[in-house]
PDB file of C-alpha atoms in Angstrom:
ATOM      1  CA  MET A 453       8.133   2.257  23.201  1.00 94.00           C
ATOM      2  CA  GLY A 454       7.283   4.421  20.204  1.00 96.00           C
ATOM      3  CA  LYS A 455       3.873   5.048  18.709  1.00 98.00           C
ATOM      4  CA  PHE A 456       2.289   4.063  15.391  1.00 98.00           C
ATOM      5  CA  SER A 457      -0.389   6.505  14.184  1.00 98.00           C
ATOM      6  CA  PHE A 458      -2.569   6.047  11.106  1.00 98.00           C
ATOM      7  CA  TYR A 459      -4.015   9.181   9.482  1.00 98.00           C
ATOM      8  CA  TYR A 460      -6.621   8.184   6.922  1.00 98.00           C
ATOM      9  CA  SER A 461      -9.247   9.664   4.683  1.00 97.00           C
ATOM     10  CA  VAL A 462     -10.583   9.488   1.158  1.00 96.00           C
ATOM     11  CA  VAL A 463      -8.777  10.719  -1.958  1.00 92.00           C
ATOM     12  CA  GLY A 464      -8.258  14.466  -2.105  1.00 87.00           C
ATOM     13  CA  ALA A 465      -8.658  15.069   1.636  1.00 90.00           C
ATOM     14  CA  ARG A 466      -5.275  16.766   2.372  1.00 88.00           C
ATOM     15  CA  LYS A 467      -3.406  13.737   3.769  1.00 92.00           C
ATOM     16  CA  SER A 468      -0.200  14.704   1.978  1.00 87.00           C
ATOM     17  CA  ALA A 469      -0.584  18.316   3.134  1.00 89.00           C
ATOM     18  CA  GLU A 470      -0.858  17.096   6.734  1.00 92.00           C
ATOM     19  CA  LEU A 471       2.282  14.982   6.258  1.00 92.00           C
ATOM     20  CA  ILE A 472       4.240  17.951   4.848  1.00 90.00           C
ATOM     21  CA  LEU A 473       3.099  20.231   7.685  1.00 91.00           C
ATOM     22  CA  THR A 474       4.025  17.592  10.290  1.00 94.00           C
ATOM     23  CA  ALA A 475       7.470  17.114   8.730  1.00 94.00           C
ATOM     24  CA  HIS A 476       8.029  20.870   8.632  1.00 93.00           C
ATOM     25  CA  ARG A 477       6.920  21.470  12.249  1.00 95.00           C
ATOM     26  CA  ASN A 478       9.086  18.645  13.588  1.00 96.00           C
ATOM     27  CA  LYS A 479      12.146  19.651  11.574  1.00 95.00           C
ATOM     28  CA  ILE A 480      11.856  23.221  12.935  1.00 96.00           C
ATOM     29  CA  ALA A 481      11.618  21.726  16.444  1.00 97.00           C
ATOM     30  CA  GLY A 482      14.984  20.020  15.869  1.00 96.00           C
ATOM     31  CA  LYS A 483      13.693  16.503  15.282  1.00 97.00           C
ATOM     32  CA  LYS A 484      15.289  14.160  12.768  1.00 97.00           C
ATOM     33  CA  VAL A 485      12.489  13.411  10.295  1.00 97.00           C
ATOM     34  CA  ALA A 486      12.402  10.664   7.641  1.00 97.00           C
ATOM     35  CA  VAL A 487       9.743  10.724   4.934  1.00 96.00           C
ATOM     36  CA  PHE A 488       8.954   7.641   2.836  1.00 95.00           C
ATOM     37  CA  GLN A 489       6.845   7.047  -0.244  1.00 94.00           C
ATOM     38  CA  PRO A 490       6.073   3.667  -1.882  1.00 93.00           C
ATOM     39  CA  SER A 491       7.552   3.137  -5.339  1.00 91.00           C
ATOM     40  CA  THR A 492       4.043   2.447  -6.673  1.00 86.00           C
ATOM     41  CA  ASN A 493       3.311   6.179  -6.382  1.00 70.00           C
ATOM     42  CA  THR A 494       4.930   7.105  -9.684  1.00 59.00           C
ATOM     43  CA  ARG A 495       3.216  10.447 -10.259  1.00 65.00           C
ATOM     44  CA  ASP A 496       5.291  12.587  -7.870  1.00 65.00           C
ATOM     45  CA  GLY A 497       8.831  11.381  -8.580  1.00 70.00           C
ATOM     46  CA  GLY A 498      10.185  10.966  -5.063  1.00 76.00           C
ATOM     47  CA  LYS A 499       8.501  14.057  -3.673  1.00 79.00           C
ATOM     48  CA  ILE A 500       5.490  14.390  -1.423  1.00 77.00           C
ATOM     49  CA  LYS A 501       3.218  16.926  -3.066  1.00 71.00           C
ATOM     50  CA  SER A 502      -0.163  18.298  -2.132  1.00 70.00           C
ATOM     51  CA  ARG A 503      -2.728  20.136  -4.183  1.00 65.00           C
ATOM     52  CA  ALA A 504      -3.417  22.211  -1.054  1.00 64.00           C
ATOM     53  CA  LEU A 505       0.171  23.470  -0.570  1.00 66.00           C
ATOM     54  CA  LYS A 506       2.938  24.850  -2.773  1.00 67.00           C
ATOM     55  CA  GLU A 507       5.613  23.256  -0.605  1.00 77.00           C
ATOM     56  CA  GLU A 508       6.801  19.729  -1.355  1.00 76.00           C
ATOM     57  CA  TRP A 509       8.982  17.335   0.610  1.00 82.00           C
ATOM     58  CA  ASP A 510      11.689  14.935  -0.590  1.00 88.00           C
ATOM     59  CA  ALA A 511      10.882  11.301   0.114  1.00 92.00           C
ATOM     60  CA  ILE A 512      12.864   8.089   0.341  1.00 92.00           C
ATOM     61  CA  ILE A 513      11.384   5.637  -2.153  1.00 93.00           C
ATOM     62  CA  LEU A 514      10.189   2.352  -0.670  1.00 94.00           C
ATOM     63  CA  THR A 515      10.640  -0.467  -3.128  1.00 95.00           C
ATOM     64  CA  LYS A 516       9.107  -3.829  -2.211  1.00 96.00           C
ATOM     65  CA  ASP A 517      12.467  -5.092  -0.887  1.00 97.00           C
ATOM     66  CA  PHE A 518      13.480  -1.935   1.024  1.00 98.00           C
ATOM     67  CA  ASN A 519      14.133  -2.819   4.665  1.00 98.00           C
ATOM     68  CA  ILE A 520      12.872   0.082   6.791  1.00 98.00           C
ATOM     69  CA  TYR A 521      14.194  -1.444  10.016  1.00 98.00           C
ATOM     70  CA  ASN A 522      17.773  -1.726   8.719  1.00 98.00           C
ATOM     71  CA  TRP A 523      17.574   1.823   7.369  1.00 98.00           C
ATOM     72  CA  TRP A 524      16.308   2.993  10.770  1.00 98.00           C
ATOM     73  CA  LEU A 525      19.197   1.259  12.576  1.00 97.00           C
ATOM     74  CA  GLU A 526      21.667   3.289  10.504  1.00 97.00           C
ATOM     75  CA  ASN A 527      19.843   6.641  10.593  1.00 98.00           C
ATOM     76  CA  LYS A 528      17.828   6.757  13.875  1.00 97.00           C
ATOM     77  CA  PRO A 529      15.185   9.390  13.042  1.00 97.00           C
ATOM     78  CA  ASN A 530      12.841  10.618  15.784  1.00 96.00           C
ATOM     79  CA  LEU A 531       9.891  10.575  13.391  1.00 98.00           C
ATOM     80  CA  ILE A 532       9.047   8.405  10.391  1.00 98.00           C
ATOM     81  CA  LEU A 533       6.331   9.665   8.032  1.00 97.00           C
ATOM     82  CA  ILE A 534       4.920   7.389   5.345  1.00 96.00           C
ATOM     83  CA  ASP A 535       2.765   8.647   2.495  1.00 94.00           C
ATOM     84  CA  GLU A 536       0.348   6.286   0.727  1.00 94.00           C
ATOM     85  CA  VAL A 537       0.859   3.614   3.401  1.00 97.00           C
ATOM     86  CA  GLN A 538      -1.734   1.347   1.774  1.00 96.00           C
ATOM     87  CA  PHE A 539       0.906   0.519  -0.879  1.00 95.00           C
ATOM     88  CA  ILE A 540       3.727  -0.703   1.396  1.00 97.00           C
ATOM     89  CA  THR A 541       4.253  -4.405   2.095  1.00 97.00           C
ATOM     90  CA  LYS A 542       3.201  -6.436   5.127  1.00 98.00           C
ATOM     91  CA  LYS A 543       6.892  -7.086   5.768  1.00 98.00           C
ATOM     92  CA  GLN A 544       7.485  -3.330   5.932  1.00 98.00           C
ATOM     93  CA  VAL A 545       4.592  -2.969   8.388  1.00 98.00           C
ATOM     94  CA  LYS A 546       6.294  -5.594  10.584  1.00 98.00           C
ATOM     95  CA  GLU A 547       9.524  -3.595  10.348  1.00 98.00           C
ATOM     96  CA  LEU A 548       7.701  -0.434  11.484  1.00 98.00           C
ATOM     97  CA  VAL A 549       6.206  -2.318  14.425  1.00 98.00           C
ATOM     98  CA  LYS A 550       9.678  -3.570  15.365  1.00 98.00           C
ATOM     99  CA  ILE A 551      10.972   0.026  15.253  1.00 98.00           C
ATOM    100  CA  ILE A 552       8.319   1.264  17.689  1.00 98.00           C
ATOM    101  CA  LYS A 553       8.901  -1.766  19.910  1.00 98.00           C
ATOM    102  CA  ASP A 554      12.657  -1.176  20.054  1.00 97.00           C
ATOM    103  CA  SER A 555      12.643   2.626  20.449  1.00 97.00           C
ATOM    104  CA  LYS A 556      10.686   5.793  21.148  1.00 97.00           C
ATOM    105  CA  THR A 557      10.462   6.573  17.440  1.00 98.00           C
ATOM    106  CA  LEU A 558       7.118   7.876  16.249  1.00 98.00           C
ATOM    107  CA  VAL A 559       5.639   6.467  13.036  1.00 98.00           C
ATOM    108  CA  PHE A 560       2.900   8.441  11.290  1.00 98.00           C
ATOM    109  CA  ALA A 561       1.346   6.636   8.326  1.00 98.00           C
ATOM    110  CA  TYR A 562      -0.944   8.505   5.923  1.00 97.00           C
ATOM    111  CA  GLY A 563      -3.231   6.835   3.425  1.00 96.00           C
ATOM    112  CA  LEU A 564      -6.533   5.395   2.368  1.00 96.00           C
ATOM    113  CA  MET A 565      -8.468   2.951   4.528  1.00 96.00           C
ATOM    114  CA  SER A 566     -10.329   1.315   1.630  1.00 96.00           C
ATOM    115  CA  ASN A 567     -10.147   1.029  -2.123  1.00 93.00           C
ATOM    116  CA  PHE A 568     -12.726   2.082  -4.719  1.00 91.00           C
ATOM    117  CA  LYS A 569     -14.457  -1.288  -4.326  1.00 92.00           C
ATOM    118  CA  GLY A 570     -15.273  -0.490  -0.695  1.00 94.00           C
ATOM    119  CA  GLU A 571     -12.773  -3.059   0.617  1.00 95.00           C
ATOM    120  CA  LEU A 572      -9.951  -2.503   3.096  1.00 97.00           C
ATOM    121  CA  PHE A 573      -6.551  -2.418   1.461  1.00 96.00           C
ATOM    122  CA  GLU A 574      -4.702  -5.633   2.340  1.00 96.00           C
ATOM    123  CA  THR A 575      -1.809  -3.759   3.967  1.00 97.00           C
ATOM    124  CA  VAL A 576      -4.174  -1.556   5.985  1.00 98.00           C
ATOM    125  CA  ALA A 577      -6.131  -4.576   7.253  1.00 98.00           C
ATOM    126  CA  PHE A 578      -2.841  -6.169   8.315  1.00 98.00           C
ATOM    127  CA  MET A 579      -1.556  -2.945   9.911  1.00 98.00           C
ATOM    128  CA  LEU A 580      -4.623  -1.878  11.936  1.00 98.00           C
ATOM    129  CA  PRO A 581      -4.114  -4.193  14.950  1.00 98.00           C
ATOM    130  CA  TYR A 582      -0.625  -2.704  15.468  1.00 98.00           C
ATOM    131  CA  VAL A 583      -1.649   0.936  15.180  1.00 98.00           C
ATOM    132  CA  THR A 584      -1.695   2.796  18.502  1.00 97.00           C
ATOM    133  CA  LYS A 585      -3.715   5.781  17.240  1.00 98.00           C
ATOM    134  CA  ILE A 586      -6.190   6.176  14.360  1.00 98.00           C
ATOM    135  CA  VAL A 587      -7.042   9.670  13.122  1.00 97.00           C
ATOM    136  CA  GLU A 588      -9.657  10.411  10.484  1.00 97.00           C
ATOM    137  CA  ILE A 589      -9.041  13.463   8.304  1.00 96.00           C
ATOM    138  CA  PRO A 590     -12.596  14.522   7.436  1.00 95.00           C
ATOM    139  CA  THR A 591     -13.732  16.071   4.175  1.00 95.00           C
ATOM    140  CA  VAL A 592     -17.004  16.604   2.331  1.00 97.00           C
ATOM    141  CA  CYS A 593     -18.505  14.377  -0.382  1.00 96.00           C
ATOM    142  CA  GLU A 594     -17.389  15.465  -3.859  1.00 94.00           C
ATOM    143  CA  MET A 595     -20.687  14.373  -5.410  1.00 93.00           C
ATOM    144  CA  CYS A 596     -23.479  15.689  -3.195  1.00 95.00           C
ATOM    145  CA  GLY A 597     -21.527  18.101  -0.990  1.00 94.00           C
ATOM    146  CA  ASP A 598     -23.933  17.372   1.869  1.00 94.00           C
ATOM    147  CA  ALA A 599     -22.242  14.626   3.876  1.00 96.00           C
ATOM    148  CA  LYS A 600     -18.828  13.522   5.118  1.00 97.00           C
ATOM    149  CA  ALA A 601     -16.850  11.593   2.508  1.00 97.00           C
ATOM    150  CA  THR A 602     -15.973   8.098   3.726  1.00 97.00           C
ATOM    151  CA  MET A 603     -15.607   6.104   0.485  1.00 96.00           C
ATOM    152  CA  ASN A 604     -13.679   6.320  -2.789  1.00 95.00           C
ATOM    153  CA  VAL A 605     -15.160   5.813  -6.241  1.00 93.00           C
ATOM    154  CA  LEU A 606     -13.364   5.213  -9.517  1.00 89.00           C
ATOM    155  CA  ILE A 607     -14.764   7.754 -11.969  1.00 82.00           C
ATOM    156  CA  ASP A 608     -12.767   6.594 -14.993  1.00 68.00           C
ATOM    157  CA  GLU A 609     -13.431   2.865 -15.461  1.00 59.00           C
ATOM    158  CA  THR A 610     -11.041   2.741 -18.444  1.00 49.00           C
ATOM    159  CA  GLN A 611      -8.195   2.988 -15.899  1.00 46.00           C
ATOM    160  CA  ASN A 612      -9.021  -0.425 -14.379  1.00 43.00           C
ATOM    161  CA  LYS A 613      -8.401  -2.736 -17.307  1.00 44.00           C
ATOM    162  CA  ASP A 614      -6.855  -5.492 -15.165  1.00 45.00           C
ATOM    163  CA  GLY A 615      -9.415  -5.324 -12.338  1.00 47.00           C
ATOM    164  CA  GLY A 616      -6.773  -4.565  -9.697  1.00 50.00           C
ATOM    165  CA  GLU A 617      -6.944  -2.211  -6.753  1.00 49.00           C
ATOM    166  CA  ILE A 618      -3.823  -0.129  -7.497  1.00 47.00           C
ATOM    167  CA  ILE A 619      -4.460   2.690  -9.944  1.00 45.00           C
ATOM    168  CA  ILE A 620      -2.381   5.850  -9.700  1.00 47.00           C
ATOM    169  CA  GLY A 621      -3.744   9.219 -10.738  1.00 48.00           C
ATOM    170  CA  ASN A 622      -6.714  11.528 -10.455  1.00 56.00           C
ATOM    171  CA  HIS A 623      -9.351   8.979 -11.453  1.00 73.00           C
ATOM    172  CA  PHE A 624     -11.170   8.953  -8.106  1.00 86.00           C
ATOM    173  CA  LYS A 625     -13.534  10.972  -5.964  1.00 92.00           C
ATOM    174  CA  GLY A 626     -14.081  10.917  -2.220  1.00 95.00           C
ATOM    175  CA  VAL A 627     -17.797  10.454  -1.576  1.00 96.00           C
ATOM    176  CA  CYS A 628     -20.289   9.744   1.199  1.00 96.00           C
ATOM    177  CA  LEU A 629     -21.708   6.251   1.657  1.00 96.00           C
ATOM    178  CA  LYS A 630     -25.018   7.160  -0.006  1.00 95.00           C
ATOM    179  CA  CYS A 631     -23.310   8.482  -3.153  1.00 95.00           C
ATOM    180  CA  PHE A 632     -20.941   5.489  -3.170  1.00 95.00           C
ATOM    181  CA  LEU A 633     -23.858   3.044  -3.077  1.00 95.00           C
ATOM    182  CA  GLU A 634     -25.779   4.942  -5.762  1.00 94.00           C
ATOM    183  CA  TYR A 635     -22.722   5.336  -8.031  1.00 91.00           C
ATOM    184  CA  THR A 636     -21.481   1.753  -7.711  1.00 90.00           C
ATOM    185  CA  LYS A 637     -24.934   0.148  -7.410  1.00 85.00           C
ATOM    186  CA  LYS A 638     -23.396  -2.128  -4.735  1.00 69.00           C
ATOM    187  CA  ILE A 639     -26.518  -2.697  -2.622  1.00 64.00           C
TER     188      ILE A 639
END
């Protein structure tokens, strides 16, 4: 059986850099690597990019109806890397679980645990029971600089006209719980 690992953090915490480095290391080691990115991530045009690295990595775009399992049957990679996993569908999560059940393929998913409202993303909540390893990528609070960032805040409210949870772009900060509560006035 394969493994399903979830690498999570707040916005701006080098998740994409970790994905690129993992892809690079495994490709050098002779592994067949497949990198995916949800179609909702429109800012990078089919490439995984990181503000921390100059290197970028080509990605297969996951539309809502893309069947990862069928693609895997045809291509048989050793490692599947998914950027922005919080934006894939529940059906695609099921397909990833089927891949690890049917093979020794490793799946590494990178993304956010929760949205700027402090709520788990629906896909992440669905995915967590199937994940075999959870890895936090720590970073410091962008507001106070004193504590570990564990939450995301929307700093440009004009970007959330429809009240949804999917907003693409640099409109967020990764902050500690104290700064999140003070900024959002949640509690």
